[in-house]
mmCIF file of C-alpha atoms and ligand atoms in Angstrom:
data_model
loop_
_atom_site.group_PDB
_atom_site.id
_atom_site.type_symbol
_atom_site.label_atom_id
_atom_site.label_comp_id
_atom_site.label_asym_id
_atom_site.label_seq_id
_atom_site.Cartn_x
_atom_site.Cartn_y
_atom_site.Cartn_z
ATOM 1 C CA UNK A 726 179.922 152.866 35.798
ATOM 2 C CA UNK A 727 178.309 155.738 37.866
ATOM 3 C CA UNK A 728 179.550 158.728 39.764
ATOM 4 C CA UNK A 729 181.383 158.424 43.121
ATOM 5 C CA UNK A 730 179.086 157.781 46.215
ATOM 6 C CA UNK A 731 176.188 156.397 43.805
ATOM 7 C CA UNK A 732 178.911 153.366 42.628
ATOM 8 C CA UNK A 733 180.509 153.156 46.073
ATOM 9 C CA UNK A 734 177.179 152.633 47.196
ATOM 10 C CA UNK A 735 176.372 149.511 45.069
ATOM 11 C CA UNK A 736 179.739 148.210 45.412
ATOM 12 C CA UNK A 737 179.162 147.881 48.954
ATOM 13 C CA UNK A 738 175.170 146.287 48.535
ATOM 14 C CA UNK A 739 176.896 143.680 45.898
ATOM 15 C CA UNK A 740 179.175 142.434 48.926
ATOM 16 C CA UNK A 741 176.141 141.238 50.826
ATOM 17 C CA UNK A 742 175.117 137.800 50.878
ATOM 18 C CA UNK A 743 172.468 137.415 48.381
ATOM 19 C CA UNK A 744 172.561 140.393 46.754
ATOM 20 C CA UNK A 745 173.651 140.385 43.073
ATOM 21 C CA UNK A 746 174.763 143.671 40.848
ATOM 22 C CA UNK A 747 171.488 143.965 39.641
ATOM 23 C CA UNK A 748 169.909 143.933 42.862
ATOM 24 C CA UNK A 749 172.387 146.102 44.278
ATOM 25 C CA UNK A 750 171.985 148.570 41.543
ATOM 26 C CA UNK A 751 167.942 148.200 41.967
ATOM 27 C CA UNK A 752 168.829 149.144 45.800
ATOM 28 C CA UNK A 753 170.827 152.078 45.562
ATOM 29 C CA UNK A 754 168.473 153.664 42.888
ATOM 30 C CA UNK A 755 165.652 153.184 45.718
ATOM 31 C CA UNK A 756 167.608 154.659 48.198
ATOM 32 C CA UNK A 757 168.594 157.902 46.068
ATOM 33 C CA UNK A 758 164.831 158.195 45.210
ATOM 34 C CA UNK A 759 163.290 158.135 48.652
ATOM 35 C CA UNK A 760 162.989 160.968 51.415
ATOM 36 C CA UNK A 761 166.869 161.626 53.171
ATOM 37 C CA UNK A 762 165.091 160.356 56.302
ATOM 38 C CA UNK A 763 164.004 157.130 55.422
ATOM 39 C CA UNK A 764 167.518 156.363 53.536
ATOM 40 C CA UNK A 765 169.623 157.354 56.914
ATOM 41 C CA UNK A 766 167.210 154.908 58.939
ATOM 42 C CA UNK A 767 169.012 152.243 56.925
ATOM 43 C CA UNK A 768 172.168 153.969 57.341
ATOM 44 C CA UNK A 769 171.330 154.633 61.382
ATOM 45 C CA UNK A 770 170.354 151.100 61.772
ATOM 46 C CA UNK A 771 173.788 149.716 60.527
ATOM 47 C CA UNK A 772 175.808 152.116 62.825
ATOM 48 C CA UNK A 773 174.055 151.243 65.827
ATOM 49 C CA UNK A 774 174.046 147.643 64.840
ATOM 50 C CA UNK A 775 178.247 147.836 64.990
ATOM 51 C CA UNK A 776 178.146 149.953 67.904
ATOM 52 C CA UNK A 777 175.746 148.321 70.234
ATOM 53 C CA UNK A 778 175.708 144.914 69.171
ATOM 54 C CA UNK A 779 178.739 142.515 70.810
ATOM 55 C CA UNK A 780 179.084 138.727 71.649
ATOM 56 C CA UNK A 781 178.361 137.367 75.076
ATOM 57 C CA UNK A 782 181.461 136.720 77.323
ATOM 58 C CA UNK A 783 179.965 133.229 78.225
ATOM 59 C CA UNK A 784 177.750 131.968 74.993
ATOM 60 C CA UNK A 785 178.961 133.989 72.301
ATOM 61 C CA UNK A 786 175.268 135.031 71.101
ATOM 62 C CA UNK A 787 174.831 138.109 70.031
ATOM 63 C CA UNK A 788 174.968 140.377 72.791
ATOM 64 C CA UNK A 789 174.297 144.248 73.801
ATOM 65 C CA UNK A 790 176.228 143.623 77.166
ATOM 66 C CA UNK A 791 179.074 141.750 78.391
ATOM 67 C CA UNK A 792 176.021 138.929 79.029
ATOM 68 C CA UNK A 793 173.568 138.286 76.477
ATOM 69 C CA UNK A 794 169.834 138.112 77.852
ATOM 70 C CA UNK A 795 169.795 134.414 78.175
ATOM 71 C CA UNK A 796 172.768 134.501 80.022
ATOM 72 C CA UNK A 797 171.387 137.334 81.852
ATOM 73 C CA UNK A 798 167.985 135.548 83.142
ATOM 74 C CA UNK A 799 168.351 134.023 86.148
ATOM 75 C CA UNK A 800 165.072 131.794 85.558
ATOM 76 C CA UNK A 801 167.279 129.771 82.895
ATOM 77 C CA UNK A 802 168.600 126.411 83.698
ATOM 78 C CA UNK A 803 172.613 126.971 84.323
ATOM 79 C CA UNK A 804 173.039 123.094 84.382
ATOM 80 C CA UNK A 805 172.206 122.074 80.891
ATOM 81 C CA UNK A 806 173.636 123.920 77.669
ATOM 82 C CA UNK A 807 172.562 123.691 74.206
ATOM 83 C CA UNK A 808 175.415 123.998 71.575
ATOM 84 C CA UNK A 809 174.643 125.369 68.757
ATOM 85 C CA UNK A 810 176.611 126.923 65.539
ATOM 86 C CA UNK A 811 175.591 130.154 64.920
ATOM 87 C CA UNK A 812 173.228 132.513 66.961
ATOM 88 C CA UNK A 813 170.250 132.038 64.515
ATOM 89 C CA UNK A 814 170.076 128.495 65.617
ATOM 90 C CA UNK A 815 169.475 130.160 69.536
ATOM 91 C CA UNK A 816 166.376 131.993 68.171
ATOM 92 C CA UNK A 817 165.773 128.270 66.369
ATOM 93 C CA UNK A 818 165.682 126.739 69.258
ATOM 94 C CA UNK A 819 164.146 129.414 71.259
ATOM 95 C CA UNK A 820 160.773 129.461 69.290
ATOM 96 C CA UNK A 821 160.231 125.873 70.113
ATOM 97 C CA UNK A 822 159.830 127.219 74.032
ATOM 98 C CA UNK A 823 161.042 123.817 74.412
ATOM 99 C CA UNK A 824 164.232 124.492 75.977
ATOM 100 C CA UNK A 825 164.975 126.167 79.362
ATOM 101 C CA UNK A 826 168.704 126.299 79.962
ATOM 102 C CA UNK A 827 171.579 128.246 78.700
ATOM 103 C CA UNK A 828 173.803 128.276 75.237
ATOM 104 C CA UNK A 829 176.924 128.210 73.623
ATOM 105 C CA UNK A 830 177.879 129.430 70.596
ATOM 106 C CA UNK A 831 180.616 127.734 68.062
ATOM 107 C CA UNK A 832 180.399 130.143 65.400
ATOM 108 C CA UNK A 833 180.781 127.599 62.821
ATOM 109 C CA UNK A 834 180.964 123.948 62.666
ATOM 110 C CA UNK A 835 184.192 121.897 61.583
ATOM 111 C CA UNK A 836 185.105 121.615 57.774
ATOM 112 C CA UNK A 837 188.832 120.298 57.085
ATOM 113 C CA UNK A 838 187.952 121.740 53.559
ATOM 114 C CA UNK A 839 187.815 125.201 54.387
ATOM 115 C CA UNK A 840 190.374 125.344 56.822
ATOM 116 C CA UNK A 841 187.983 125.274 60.316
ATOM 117 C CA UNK A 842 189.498 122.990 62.866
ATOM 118 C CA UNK A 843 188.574 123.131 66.556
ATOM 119 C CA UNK A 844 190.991 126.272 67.502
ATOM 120 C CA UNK A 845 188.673 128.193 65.196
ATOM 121 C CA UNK A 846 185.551 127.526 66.783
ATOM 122 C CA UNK A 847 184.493 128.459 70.580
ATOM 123 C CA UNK A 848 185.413 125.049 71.894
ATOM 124 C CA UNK A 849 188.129 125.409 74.449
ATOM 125 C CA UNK A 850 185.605 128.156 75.873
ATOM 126 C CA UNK A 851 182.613 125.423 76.119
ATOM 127 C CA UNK A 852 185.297 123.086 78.118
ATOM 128 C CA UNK A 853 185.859 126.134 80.552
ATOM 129 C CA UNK A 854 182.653 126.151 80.578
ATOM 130 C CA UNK A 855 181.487 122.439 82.514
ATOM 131 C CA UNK A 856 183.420 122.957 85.791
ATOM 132 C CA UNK A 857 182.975 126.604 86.672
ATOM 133 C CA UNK A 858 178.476 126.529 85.831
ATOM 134 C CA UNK A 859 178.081 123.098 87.351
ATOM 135 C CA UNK A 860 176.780 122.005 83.522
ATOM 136 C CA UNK A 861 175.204 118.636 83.984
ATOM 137 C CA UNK A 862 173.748 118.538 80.616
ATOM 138 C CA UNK A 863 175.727 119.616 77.016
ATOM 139 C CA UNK A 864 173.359 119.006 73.995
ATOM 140 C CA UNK A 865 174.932 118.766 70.588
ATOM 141 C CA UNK A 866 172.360 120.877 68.806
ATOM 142 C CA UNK A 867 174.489 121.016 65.564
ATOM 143 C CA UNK A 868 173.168 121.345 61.831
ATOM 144 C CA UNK A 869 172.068 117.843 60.741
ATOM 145 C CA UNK A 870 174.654 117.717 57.779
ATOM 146 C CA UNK A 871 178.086 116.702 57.646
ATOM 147 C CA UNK A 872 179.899 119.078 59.125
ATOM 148 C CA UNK A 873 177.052 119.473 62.344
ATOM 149 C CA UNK A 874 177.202 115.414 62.392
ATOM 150 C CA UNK A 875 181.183 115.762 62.453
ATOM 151 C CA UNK A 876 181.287 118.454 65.292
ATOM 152 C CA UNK A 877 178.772 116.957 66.848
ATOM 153 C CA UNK A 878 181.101 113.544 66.808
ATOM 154 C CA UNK A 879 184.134 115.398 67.870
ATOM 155 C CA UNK A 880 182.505 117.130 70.963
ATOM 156 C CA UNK A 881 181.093 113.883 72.115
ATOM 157 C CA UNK A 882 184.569 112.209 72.327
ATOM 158 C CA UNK A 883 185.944 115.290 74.042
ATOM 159 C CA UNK A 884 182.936 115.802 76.048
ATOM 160 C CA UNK A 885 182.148 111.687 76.947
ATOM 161 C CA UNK A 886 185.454 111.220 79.541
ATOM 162 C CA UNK A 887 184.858 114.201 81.774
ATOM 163 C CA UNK A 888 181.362 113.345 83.164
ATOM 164 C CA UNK A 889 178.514 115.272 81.691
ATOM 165 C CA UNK A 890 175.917 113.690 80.089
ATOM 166 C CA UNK A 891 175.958 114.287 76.041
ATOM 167 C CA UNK A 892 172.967 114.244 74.058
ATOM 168 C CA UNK A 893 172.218 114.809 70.291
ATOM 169 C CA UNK A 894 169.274 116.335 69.133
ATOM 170 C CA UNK A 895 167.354 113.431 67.448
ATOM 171 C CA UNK A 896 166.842 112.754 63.843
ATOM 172 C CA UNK A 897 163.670 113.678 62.077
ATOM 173 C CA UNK A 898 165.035 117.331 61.301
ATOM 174 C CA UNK A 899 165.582 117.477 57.447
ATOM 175 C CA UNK A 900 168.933 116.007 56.697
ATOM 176 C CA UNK A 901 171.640 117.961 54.986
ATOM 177 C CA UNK A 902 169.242 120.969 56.454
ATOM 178 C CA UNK A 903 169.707 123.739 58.481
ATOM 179 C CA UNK A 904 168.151 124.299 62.183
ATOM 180 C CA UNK A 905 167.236 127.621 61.410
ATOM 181 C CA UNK A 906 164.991 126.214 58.425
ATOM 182 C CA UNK A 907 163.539 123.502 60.434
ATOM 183 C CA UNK A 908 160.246 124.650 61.984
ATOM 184 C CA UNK A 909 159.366 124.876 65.421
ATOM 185 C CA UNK A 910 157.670 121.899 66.012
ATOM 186 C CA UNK A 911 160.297 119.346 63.966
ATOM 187 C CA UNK A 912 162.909 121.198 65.784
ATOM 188 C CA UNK A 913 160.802 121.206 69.370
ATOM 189 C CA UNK A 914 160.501 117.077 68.925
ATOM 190 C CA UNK A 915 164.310 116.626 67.898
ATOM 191 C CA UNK A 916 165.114 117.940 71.272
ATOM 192 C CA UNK A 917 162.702 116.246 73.426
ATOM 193 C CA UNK A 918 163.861 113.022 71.578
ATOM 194 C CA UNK A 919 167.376 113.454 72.230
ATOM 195 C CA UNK A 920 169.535 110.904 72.868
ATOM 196 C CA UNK A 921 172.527 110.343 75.370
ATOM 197 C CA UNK A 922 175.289 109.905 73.080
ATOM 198 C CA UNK A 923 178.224 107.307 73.631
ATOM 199 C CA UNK A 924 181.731 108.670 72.898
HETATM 200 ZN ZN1 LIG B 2500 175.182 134.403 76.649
#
């Protein structure tokens, strides 16, 4: 519909989440209108975004070393780690100042439907986890829906025989919901009401 970089441009905007052809058209009209500086900021941004931004070795949050700066604080509580499935739900958690210990990532939770079993999520790497940091604690901080509940479920049964204590966040968070929608005082109770779960 419009000349080379101008079309490639909203191609590219219409492939992010959200963002529909008429907002990526609106977009890349903006960005051709406004001073060269203040487009490459955007374009800046997203290069040093790719470049500097990795996972942590140990969590999997998002990380600009090999350890992210949970990880990286030796003030936090190595014995007790909150899983969680994606590194919003970190921040989540992190704004209820509720929680003192350490992470792990999943990056995802398990859906049959859509093909994610537990070799596509960072499980085995949690496991590795328990022995090697002394973990005492794992709690299943998981999205209150069905496919949190049913990781949640799975990791308890796999957790439950080799002697840490597993908790789940407790109800009271929106169900169906996501953690990262739940504000910080819902979410801060849910985790000081946790409960030991029974595999
Ligand atoms: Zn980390």
């Amino acid at each position: 519909m419009y000349t080379g970089a101008l079309q490639a441009l909203i191609d590219e905007l219409g492939r992010l989440p959200g963002v529909g052809p008429k907002s990526a058209q609106r977009i890349a009209f903006h960005l051709l209108k406004v001073a060269p500086e203040d487009a490459l900021r955007l374009a800046d941004a997203i290069v040093a975004l790719k470049e500097n931004t990795t996972m942590c070795s140990r969590c999997f949050n998002v990380a600009e070393a090999e350890l992210c700066a949970i990880c990286s604080d030796p003030a936090r509580d190595g014995g007790v780690i909150c899983v969680v499935e994606d590194p919003r739900d970190v921040v989540a958690v992190e704004k209820t100042q509720e929680f003192r210990g350490r992470y792990h990532v999943l990056h995802g939770a398990l859906n049959p439907i859509e093909g994610v079993g537990p070799d596509q999520l960072r499980i085995s790497e949690l496991l590795g986890r328990l022995d090697t940091e002394g973990v005492k604690e794992v709690i299943l901080c998981t999205n209150p829906n069905l496919e949190g509940e049913a990781t949640a479920m799975y990791l308890a049964r796999l957790l439950g025989p080799l002697g840490v204590k597993v908790t789940r966040i407790a109800s009271g968070l929106p169900v169906g919901g996501d953690l990262e929608y739940a504000d910080e005082l819902t979410l801060g109770r849910a985790l000081e009401g946790r409960r030991e779960v029974q595999a």
